[in-house]
Short mmCIF file of C-alpha atoms in Angstrom, two decimals:
data_model
loop_
_atom_site.label_atom_id
_atom_site.label_comp_id
_atom_site.label_asym_id
_atom_site.label_seq_id
_atom_site.Cartn_x
_atom_site.Cartn_y
_atom_site.Cartn_z
CA MET A 273 -0.11 29.12 27.53
CA PHE A 274 -1.07 25.58 26.54
CA VAL A 275 1.38 24.21 29.11
CA ALA A 276 -0.39 26.13 31.87
CA ILE A 277 -3.79 25.02 30.57
CA GLY A 278 -2.64 21.40 30.52
CA TRP A 279 -1.32 21.58 34.06
CA ILE A 280 -4.58 23.14 35.25
CA VAL A 281 -6.53 20.30 33.60
CA VAL A 282 -4.27 17.69 35.21
CA LEU A 283 -4.61 19.19 38.68
CA GLY A 284 -8.31 19.90 38.26
CA SER A 285 -9.06 16.34 37.14
CA VAL A 286 -7.00 14.62 39.84
CA ILE A 287 -7.90 16.85 42.77
CA GLY A 288 -11.49 17.27 41.60
CA SER A 289 -12.05 13.52 41.45
CA PHE A 290 -10.45 13.07 44.89
CA VAL A 291 -12.66 15.72 46.47
CA GLY A 292 -15.66 14.42 44.53
CA VAL A 293 -15.50 11.01 46.19
CA GLY A 294 -15.31 12.61 49.62
CA GLY A 295 -11.56 12.93 50.04
CA HIS A 296 -10.11 15.56 52.34
CA LEU A 297 -7.84 17.90 50.39
CA PRO A 298 -5.48 18.69 53.33
CA ALA A 299 -4.47 15.01 53.32
CA LEU A 300 -2.71 15.58 49.99
CA VAL A 301 -0.68 18.50 51.29
CA GLN A 302 2.58 16.84 52.29
CA PRO A 303 5.41 19.35 51.75
CA PHE A 304 8.12 17.11 53.18
CA GLU A 305 7.10 14.24 50.90
CA LEU A 306 7.39 16.67 47.99
CA LEU A 307 10.78 17.85 49.23
CA CYS A 308 12.03 14.27 49.41
CA ILE A 309 10.81 13.36 45.92
CA PHE A 310 11.69 16.50 44.02
CA GLY A 311 14.89 17.19 45.93
CA ALA A 312 16.22 13.67 45.37
CA ALA A 313 15.23 13.81 41.69
CA MET A 314 17.02 17.14 41.23
CA GLY A 315 20.10 15.79 42.98
CA ALA A 316 20.16 12.73 40.73
CA PHE A 317 19.64 15.01 37.72
CA VAL A 318 22.70 17.07 38.65
CA VAL A 319 24.83 13.96 39.26
CA SER A 320 23.87 12.22 36.01
CA ASN A 321 24.35 15.15 33.63
CA PRO A 322 27.42 17.20 32.70
CA LYS A 323 27.49 20.95 33.21
CA SER A 324 26.73 21.60 29.54
CA THR A 325 23.52 19.56 29.76
CA LEU A 326 22.41 21.45 32.86
CA GLY A 327 22.92 24.74 31.02
CA LYS A 328 21.04 23.56 27.94
CA THR A 329 18.16 22.34 30.10
CA ILE A 330 17.87 25.65 31.93
CA LYS A 331 17.84 27.49 28.60
CA ALA A 332 15.34 25.07 27.06
CA LEU A 333 12.71 25.18 29.81
CA PRO A 334 11.48 28.75 29.09
CA THR A 335 10.85 27.79 25.45
CA CYS A 336 8.00 25.56 26.65
CA PHE A 337 6.00 28.68 27.37
CA LYS A 338 6.79 30.39 24.07
CA GLY A 339 5.42 29.90 20.58
CA GLY A 340 6.37 27.10 18.24
CA GLY A 341 8.86 27.06 15.38
CA TYR A 342 8.51 28.45 11.91
CA THR A 343 5.06 29.33 10.63
CA LYS A 344 3.88 29.03 7.04
CA ALA A 345 4.67 32.71 6.45
CA GLN A 346 8.18 32.27 7.81
CA TYR A 347 8.79 29.23 5.63
CA LEU A 348 7.70 31.28 2.64
CA GLU A 349 10.22 33.92 3.70
CA LEU A 350 12.97 31.29 3.93
CA ILE A 351 12.12 29.79 0.55
CA ALA A 352 11.94 33.24 -1.04
CA LEU A 353 15.45 33.98 0.24
CA LEU A 354 16.78 30.74 -1.22
CA TYR A 355 15.05 31.48 -4.51
CA GLU A 356 16.61 34.93 -4.76
CA LEU A 357 20.07 33.59 -4.00
CA LEU A 358 19.82 30.76 -6.50
CA GLN A 359 18.31 33.02 -9.14
CA LYS A 360 21.21 35.45 -8.76
CA ALA A 361 23.69 32.58 -8.97
CA ARG A 362 21.99 31.23 -12.09
CA LYS A 363 22.10 34.59 -13.86
CA GLU A 364 25.49 35.88 -12.73
CA GLY A 365 27.31 32.74 -11.59
CA MET A 366 27.95 31.35 -8.12
CA MET A 367 30.86 33.74 -7.59
CA ALA A 368 28.36 36.60 -7.68
CA LEU A 369 27.14 35.40 -4.27
CA GLU A 370 30.53 35.89 -2.64
CA ALA A 371 29.66 39.25 -1.07
CA ASP A 372 26.28 37.94 0.14
CA ILE A 373 27.90 34.85 1.65
CA GLU A 374 30.82 36.55 3.37
CA ALA A 375 28.77 39.37 4.91
CA PRO A 376 25.09 38.38 4.92
CA GLU A 377 24.22 41.13 7.38
CA ASN A 378 25.27 43.66 4.70
CA SER A 379 23.66 41.78 1.82
CA PRO A 380 20.65 43.51 0.20
CA ILE A 381 19.12 40.07 -0.34
CA PHE A 382 19.52 38.82 3.24
CA GLN A 383 18.44 42.15 4.71
CA LYS A 384 14.97 41.64 3.23
CA TYR A 385 14.51 38.50 5.34
CA ALA A 386 14.98 39.55 8.95
CA ARG A 387 13.77 36.27 10.50
CA VAL A 388 16.40 34.22 8.67
CA LEU A 389 19.09 36.83 9.32
CA ALA A 390 18.33 36.65 13.05
CA ASP A 391 18.55 32.84 13.12
CA HIS A 392 22.32 32.49 13.32
CA HIS A 393 22.40 28.69 13.17
CA LEU A 394 20.25 28.55 10.06
CA LEU A 395 22.10 31.48 8.50
CA ASP A 396 25.45 29.74 9.00
CA PHE A 397 24.00 26.57 7.51
CA ILE A 398 22.91 28.43 4.37
CA VAL A 399 26.07 30.43 3.77
CA ASP A 400 28.43 27.54 4.57
CA TYR A 401 26.93 25.30 1.91
CA LEU A 402 26.58 28.11 -0.61
CA ARG A 403 30.28 28.77 -0.05
CA MET A 404 31.02 25.13 -0.81
CA MET A 405 28.87 25.28 -3.94
CA SER A 406 30.59 28.46 -5.12
CA GLY A 407 33.94 26.70 -4.84
CA GLY A 408 32.94 24.36 -7.66
CA ASN A 409 33.49 20.62 -8.17
CA VAL A 410 31.12 19.67 -5.37
CA ASN A 411 29.91 16.09 -5.46
CA PRO A 412 26.14 16.16 -4.74
CA MET A 413 26.22 12.82 -2.92
CA GLU A 414 29.12 13.84 -0.71
CA MET A 415 27.45 17.15 0.08
CA GLN A 416 24.22 15.34 0.96
CA ASP A 417 26.13 13.02 3.30
CA LEU A 418 27.78 16.00 4.95
CA MET A 419 24.42 17.74 5.38
CA ASP A 420 22.94 14.58 6.89
CA GLU A 421 25.82 14.37 9.36
CA GLU A 422 25.36 18.01 10.36
CA LEU A 423 21.60 17.56 10.78
CA ASP A 424 22.18 14.45 12.89
CA THR A 425 24.50 16.50 15.08
CA HIS A 426 21.91 19.27 15.33
CA HIS A 427 19.22 16.76 16.28
CA ALA A 428 21.47 15.23 18.93
CA GLU A 429 22.15 18.66 20.40
CA VAL A 430 18.49 19.69 20.61
CA SER A 431 17.63 16.30 22.14
CA VAL A 432 20.03 16.68 25.07
CA ALA A 433 17.67 18.68 27.31
CA PRO A 434 14.46 16.66 26.68
CA ASN A 435 16.31 13.37 27.13
CA ALA A 436 17.71 14.54 30.46
CA ILE A 437 14.29 15.72 31.62
CA GLN A 438 12.70 12.44 30.51
CA LYS A 439 15.20 10.47 32.58
CA MET A 440 14.29 12.64 35.55
CA ALA A 441 10.60 11.93 34.92
CA ASP A 442 11.31 8.20 34.75
CA GLY A 443 12.90 8.35 38.20
CA LEU A 444 10.17 10.33 39.95
CA PRO A 445 7.85 7.34 40.64
CA ALA A 446 10.77 5.51 42.26
CA PHE A 447 11.55 8.49 44.46
CA GLY A 448 7.85 8.59 45.31
CA ILE A 449 8.18 5.03 46.57
CA VAL A 450 11.23 6.06 48.60
CA ALA A 451 9.18 8.81 50.25
CA ALA A 452 6.31 6.37 50.86
CA VAL A 453 8.62 3.78 52.44
CA MET A 454 10.10 6.45 54.69
CA GLY A 455 6.57 7.36 55.74
CA VAL A 456 5.74 3.72 56.48
CA VAL A 457 8.93 3.34 58.51
CA HIS A 458 7.96 6.43 60.49
CA THR A 459 4.48 4.97 61.00
CA MET A 460 5.83 1.61 62.18
CA GLY A 461 7.91 3.46 64.73
CA SER A 462 4.75 5.00 66.10
CA VAL A 463 2.61 1.89 66.56
CA GLY A 464 1.68 2.99 70.05
CA GLN A 465 -0.35 5.87 68.67
CA PRO A 466 -4.17 5.71 68.42
CA PRO A 467 -5.61 4.16 65.22
CA ALA A 468 -6.79 7.55 63.96
CA VAL A 469 -3.27 8.96 64.18
CA LEU A 470 -1.76 5.88 62.53
CA GLY A 471 -4.30 6.09 59.72
CA GLU A 472 -3.36 9.69 59.08
CA MET A 473 0.34 8.81 59.04
CA ILE A 474 -0.19 5.92 56.60
CA ALA A 475 -2.25 8.19 54.35
CA GLY A 476 0.56 10.73 54.38
CA ALA A 477 3.05 8.03 53.45
CA LEU A 478 0.96 6.89 50.49
CA VAL A 479 0.87 10.46 49.20
CA GLY A 480 4.55 10.01 48.34
CA THR A 481 3.76 7.37 45.72
CA PHE A 482 0.89 9.50 44.47
CA LEU A 483 3.07 12.60 44.07
CA GLY A 484 5.88 10.72 42.35
CA ILE A 485 3.57 9.28 39.70
CA LEU A 486 1.64 12.54 39.26
CA LEU A 487 4.78 14.63 38.81
CA ALA A 488 6.28 12.11 36.37
CA TYR A 489 3.31 11.63 34.05
CA GLY A 490 1.40 14.86 34.57
CA PHE A 491 4.16 17.47 34.66
CA VAL A 492 7.78 16.53 33.99
CA GLY A 493 7.28 13.84 31.32
CA PRO A 494 5.03 16.03 29.14
CA ILE A 495 7.64 18.82 29.30
CA ALA A 496 10.21 16.42 27.85
CA ASP A 497 7.78 15.41 25.08
CA LEU A 498 7.07 19.05 24.28
CA LEU A 499 10.77 19.89 24.03
CA ASN A 500 11.28 16.89 21.75
CA ALA A 501 8.48 18.13 19.48
CA LYS A 502 10.02 21.60 19.42
CA GLY A 503 13.37 20.06 18.55
CA ARG A 504 11.89 18.21 15.58
CA ALA A 505 10.23 21.42 14.41
CA ALA A 506 13.52 23.31 14.77
CA THR A 507 15.23 20.84 12.43
CA LYS A 508 12.69 21.26 9.64
CA PRO A 509 14.02 24.64 8.29
CA PHE A 510 17.45 23.03 7.88
CA GLN A 511 15.90 20.13 5.97
CA CYS A 512 14.12 22.63 3.74
CA VAL A 513 17.41 24.40 2.95
CA LYS A 514 19.09 21.06 2.35
CA ALA A 515 16.45 19.96 -0.16
CA VAL A 516 16.59 23.25 -2.08
CA LEU A 517 20.38 23.42 -2.31
CA LEU A 518 20.76 19.78 -3.32
CA ALA A 519 18.12 20.20 -6.01
CA SER A 520 19.96 23.25 -7.32
CA LEU A 521 23.24 21.35 -7.25
CA ALA A 522 21.57 18.59 -9.26
CA GLY A 523 20.82 21.12 -12.00
CA TYR A 524 17.22 22.08 -11.33
CA ALA A 525 16.16 25.66 -12.03
CA PRO A 526 15.41 27.82 -8.95
CA PRO A 527 11.59 27.61 -9.35
CA VAL A 528 11.83 23.81 -9.31
CA ALA A 529 14.51 23.66 -6.60
CA VAL A 530 12.38 25.59 -4.11
CA GLU A 531 9.53 23.17 -4.76
CA PHE A 532 11.79 20.44 -3.35
CA GLY A 533 12.08 22.52 -0.19
CA ARG A 534 8.34 23.02 0.05
CA LYS A 535 7.66 19.31 -0.17
CA VAL A 536 9.75 18.39 2.89
CA LEU A 537 7.75 20.65 5.23
CA PHE A 538 5.12 19.36 7.63
CA THR A 539 1.63 19.52 6.14
CA ALA A 540 0.37 22.00 8.72
CA ASP A 541 3.11 24.50 7.83
CA ARG A 542 3.55 23.72 4.14
CA PRO A 543 2.59 26.54 1.76
CA SER A 544 0.48 25.55 -1.21
CA PHE A 545 1.99 25.54 -4.68
CA LYS A 546 0.04 28.70 -5.49
CA GLU A 547 1.26 30.49 -2.36
CA LEU A 548 4.84 29.57 -3.16
CA ASP A 549 4.47 30.61 -6.78
CA GLU A 550 3.05 33.99 -5.78
CA THR A 551 5.88 34.52 -3.29
CA VAL A 552 8.51 33.61 -5.86
CA ARG A 553 6.98 35.92 -8.44
CA ALA A 554 6.95 38.76 -5.92
CA THR A 555 10.72 38.46 -5.46
CA LYS A 556 11.44 39.01 -9.14
CA THR A 557 12.77 42.46 -9.92
CA PRO A 558 10.54 44.20 -12.42
CA LYS A 559 12.13 44.93 -15.76
CA PRO A 560 13.04 48.58 -16.38
CA ALA A 561 10.68 50.47 -18.66
#
């Protein structure tokens, strides 16, 4: 929704100011200039990126029109899951988590947290490192290094599409110049025409530069920035899990370990200490009467 609003503001501001100073709107309608710019940019995009990048870009574009990443409530759900798992491991030993780790979809603990269970990448991240911890003799520093490497890989993967789109945006002004030069060449080949006709042709040629810059900085570039922001947000749940598990591996009790996870979250999405405490308390099984 905000993408559409932003595009409307961009078009409204640019076209409105042009019309406001007396410009004639039909002069900006140059479909063949647009074909030259956007077609050449798309061709260069296909040439410069492997098939896998093209697929990731196509899949990433619809996410621009969807909601953001995890909300505060969803982070509380994630932290509550980690708390329950660590609490069970603390009481019964890490081996007690074997059934939960090997078949999380059948685990009574995981089944209570549908959002995490549906996020296959995050779920694999959790169970893989819990499996390592249950094996014993895990060096915390080595596990942290391994987590960092995996998160770097994840960040590189989610950056593929926005980086490719940004390169396309960077090239659009140049393709706009190409379209403008072609228009000038066409105009110079028509010097025998009346001045009014030549003026119209030159104006059409200049629209190429205008469209290239407008598309780059008003449309395509912001999409790349938005996808980058979504990629950073998508990494944050993994960092939360990393902080909690490393704190547990360092010997901290589950209530303290989950506080490590809370602290790494962005301020806008970070639950308060009270909210986390209430969530953790709600996960505790009441004692039998």
